[in-house]
Tab-separated table of C-alpha atoms in Angstrom:
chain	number	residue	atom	x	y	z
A	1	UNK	CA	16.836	-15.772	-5.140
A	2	UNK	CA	16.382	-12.222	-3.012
A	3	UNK	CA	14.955	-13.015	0.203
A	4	UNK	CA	11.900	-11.088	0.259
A	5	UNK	CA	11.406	-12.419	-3.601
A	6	UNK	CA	11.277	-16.158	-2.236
A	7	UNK	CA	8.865	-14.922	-0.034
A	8	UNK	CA	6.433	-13.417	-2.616
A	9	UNK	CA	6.907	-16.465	-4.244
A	10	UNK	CA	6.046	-18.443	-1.387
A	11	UNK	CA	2.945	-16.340	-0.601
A	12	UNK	CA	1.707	-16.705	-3.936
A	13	UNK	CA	1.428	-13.023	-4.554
A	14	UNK	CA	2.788	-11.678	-7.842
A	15	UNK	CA	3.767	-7.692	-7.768
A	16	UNK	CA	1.768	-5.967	-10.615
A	17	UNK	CA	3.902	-3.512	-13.013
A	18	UNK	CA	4.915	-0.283	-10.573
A	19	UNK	CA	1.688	2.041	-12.142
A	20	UNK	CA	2.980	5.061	-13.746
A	21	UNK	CA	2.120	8.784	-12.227
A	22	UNK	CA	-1.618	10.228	-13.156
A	23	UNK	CA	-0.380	13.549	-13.199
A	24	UNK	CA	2.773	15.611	-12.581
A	25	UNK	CA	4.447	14.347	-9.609
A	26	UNK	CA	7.248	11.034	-9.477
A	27	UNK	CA	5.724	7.698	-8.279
A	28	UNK	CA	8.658	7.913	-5.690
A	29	UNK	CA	11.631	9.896	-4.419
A	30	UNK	CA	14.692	8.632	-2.348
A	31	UNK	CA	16.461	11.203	0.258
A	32	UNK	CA	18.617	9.405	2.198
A	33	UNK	CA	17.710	6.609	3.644
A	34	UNK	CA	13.802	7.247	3.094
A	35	UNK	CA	11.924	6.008	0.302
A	36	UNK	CA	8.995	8.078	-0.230
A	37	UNK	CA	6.455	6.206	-1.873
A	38	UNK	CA	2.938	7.854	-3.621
A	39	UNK	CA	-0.191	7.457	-3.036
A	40	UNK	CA	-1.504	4.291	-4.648
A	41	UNK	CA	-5.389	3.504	-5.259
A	42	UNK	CA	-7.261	0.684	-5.057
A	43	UNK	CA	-6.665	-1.016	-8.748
A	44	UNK	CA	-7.102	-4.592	-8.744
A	45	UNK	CA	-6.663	-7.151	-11.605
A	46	UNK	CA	-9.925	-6.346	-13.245
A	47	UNK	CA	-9.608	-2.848	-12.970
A	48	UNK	CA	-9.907	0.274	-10.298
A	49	UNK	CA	-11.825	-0.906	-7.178
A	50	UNK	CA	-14.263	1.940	-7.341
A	51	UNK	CA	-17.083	2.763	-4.319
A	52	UNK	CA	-17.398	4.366	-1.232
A	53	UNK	CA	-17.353	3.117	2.103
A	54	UNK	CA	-20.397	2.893	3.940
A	55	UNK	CA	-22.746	2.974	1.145
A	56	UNK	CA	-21.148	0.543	-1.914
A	57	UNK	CA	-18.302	-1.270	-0.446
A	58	UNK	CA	-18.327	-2.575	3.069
A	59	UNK	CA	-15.058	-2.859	5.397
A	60	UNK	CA	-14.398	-6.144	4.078
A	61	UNK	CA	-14.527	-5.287	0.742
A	62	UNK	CA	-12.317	-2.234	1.747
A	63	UNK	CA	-9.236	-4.059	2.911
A	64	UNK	CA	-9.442	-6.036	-0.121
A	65	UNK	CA	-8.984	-2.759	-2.031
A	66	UNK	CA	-6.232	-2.019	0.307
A	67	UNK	CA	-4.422	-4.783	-0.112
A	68	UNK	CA	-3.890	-4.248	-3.604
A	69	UNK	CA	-2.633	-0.571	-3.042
A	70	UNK	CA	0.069	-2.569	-0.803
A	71	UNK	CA	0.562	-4.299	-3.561
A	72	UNK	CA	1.412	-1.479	-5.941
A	73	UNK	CA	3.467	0.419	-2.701
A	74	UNK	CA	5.711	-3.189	-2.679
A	75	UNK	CA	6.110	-2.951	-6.989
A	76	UNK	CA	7.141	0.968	-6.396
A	77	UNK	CA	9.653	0.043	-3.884
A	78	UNK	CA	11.247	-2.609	-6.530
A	79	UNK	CA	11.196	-0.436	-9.322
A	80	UNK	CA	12.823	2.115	-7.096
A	81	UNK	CA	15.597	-0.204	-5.634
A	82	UNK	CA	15.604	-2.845	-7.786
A	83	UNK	CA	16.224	-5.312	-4.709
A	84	UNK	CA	13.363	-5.564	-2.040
A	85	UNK	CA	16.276	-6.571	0.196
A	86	UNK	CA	17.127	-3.250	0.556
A	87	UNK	CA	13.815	-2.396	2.346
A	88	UNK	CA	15.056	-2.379	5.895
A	89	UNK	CA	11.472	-1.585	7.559
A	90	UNK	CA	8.346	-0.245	6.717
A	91	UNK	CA	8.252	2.744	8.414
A	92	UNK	CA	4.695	4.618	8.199
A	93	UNK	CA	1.651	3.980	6.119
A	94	UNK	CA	-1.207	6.689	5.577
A	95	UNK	CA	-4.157	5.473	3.986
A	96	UNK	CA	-7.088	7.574	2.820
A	97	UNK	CA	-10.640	5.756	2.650
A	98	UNK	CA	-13.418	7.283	-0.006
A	99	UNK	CA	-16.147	6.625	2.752
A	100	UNK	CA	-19.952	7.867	4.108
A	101	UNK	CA	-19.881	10.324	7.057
A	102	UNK	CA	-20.422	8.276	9.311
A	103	UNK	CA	-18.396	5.279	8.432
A	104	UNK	CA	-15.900	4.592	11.225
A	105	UNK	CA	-13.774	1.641	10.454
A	106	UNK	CA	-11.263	3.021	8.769
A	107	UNK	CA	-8.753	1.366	10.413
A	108	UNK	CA	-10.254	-2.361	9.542
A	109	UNK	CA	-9.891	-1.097	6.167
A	110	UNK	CA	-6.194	0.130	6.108
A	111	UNK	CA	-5.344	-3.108	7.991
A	112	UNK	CA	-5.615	-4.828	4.078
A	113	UNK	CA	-2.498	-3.097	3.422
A	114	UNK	CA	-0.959	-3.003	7.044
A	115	UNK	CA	-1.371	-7.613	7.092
A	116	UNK	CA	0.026	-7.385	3.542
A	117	UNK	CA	3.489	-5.638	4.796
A	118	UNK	CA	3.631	-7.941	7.551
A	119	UNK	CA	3.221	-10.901	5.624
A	120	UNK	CA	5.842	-9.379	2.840
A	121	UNK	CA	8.545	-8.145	5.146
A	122	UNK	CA	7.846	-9.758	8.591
A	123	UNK	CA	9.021	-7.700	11.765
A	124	UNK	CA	10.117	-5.111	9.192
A	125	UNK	CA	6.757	-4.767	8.279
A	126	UNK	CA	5.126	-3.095	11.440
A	127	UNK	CA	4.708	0.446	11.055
A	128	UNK	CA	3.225	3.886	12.232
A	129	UNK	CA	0.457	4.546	10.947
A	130	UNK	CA	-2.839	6.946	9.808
A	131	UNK	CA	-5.938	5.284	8.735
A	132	UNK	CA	-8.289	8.721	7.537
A	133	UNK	CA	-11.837	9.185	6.365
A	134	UNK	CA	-12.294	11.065	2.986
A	135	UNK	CA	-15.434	12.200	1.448
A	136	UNK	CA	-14.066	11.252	-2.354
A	137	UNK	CA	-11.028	9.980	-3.485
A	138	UNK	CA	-8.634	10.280	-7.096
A	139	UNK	CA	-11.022	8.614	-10.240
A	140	UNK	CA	-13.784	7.441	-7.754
A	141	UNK	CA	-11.504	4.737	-5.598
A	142	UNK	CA	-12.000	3.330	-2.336
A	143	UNK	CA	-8.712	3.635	-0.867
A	144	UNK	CA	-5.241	5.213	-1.612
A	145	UNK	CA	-2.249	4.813	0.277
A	146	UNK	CA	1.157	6.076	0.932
A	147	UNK	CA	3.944	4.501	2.352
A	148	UNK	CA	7.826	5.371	3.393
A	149	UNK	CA	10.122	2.655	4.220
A	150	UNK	CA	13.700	2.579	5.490
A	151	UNK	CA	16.429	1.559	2.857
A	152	UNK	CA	19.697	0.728	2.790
């Protein structure tokens, strides 16, 4: 079994199917050694993880959302490569939180999504990153990230 595949398997987490594109743009494109990797929102196993932070969904609730759009970023990466071996690092992460003016933990939230790469990929997993406030997001989601990781 592919390393990071036992690993998955020994965290318990199972990738859901890589979601297809909402509109007209490719879930992700290769150029080089870059995988670019769409955003992906908040969609959890009971649906889209809907709300805005700072008025229906706290922080907590938030990293839980972005957890599961690391989730997604991990099943675009296999359907791109086919081998998550091939993911050499995580490079940079920029994740966009649906949130109240004056909400300003942004970063708490997009750390849901940062743990989950470090958890996935280990040392490979720390990456740049952007953790941004957004007054509304794609269908009413909490958080969307994108992601670009090294290949080989």
């Amino acid at each position: 079994m592919a390393k990071i595949e036992a690993r998955l398997e020994e965290l318990g987490i199972t990738l859901p199917a890589a979601p297809a594109p909402a509109a007209n743009y490719v879930p992700f494109v290769q150029s080089g050694n870059l995988l670019y990797v769409s955003g992906q929102i908040s969609n959890g196993p009971d649906g889209l993880i809907l709300g805005r932070l700072g008025a229906s969904m706290d922080a907590d609730e938030g990293a839980t959302a972005a957890r599961f759009c690391g989730l997604a970023l991990i099943a675009q990466a296999k359907a791109a490569l086919g081998d998550l071996d091939r993911v050499t690092r995580v490079v940079k992460l920029t994740g966009f939180v649906n949130c109240t003016p004056d909400f300003t933990e942004q970063p708490k939230v997009v750390n849901g999504c940062s743990d989950l790469m470090v958890e996935v990929f280990g040392d490979a997993g720390r990456h740049a990153r952007a953790a941004v406030g957004a007054p509304s997001l794609p269908l009413g989601v909490g958080v969307e990230i994108e992601a670009i990781f090294e290949v080989e």
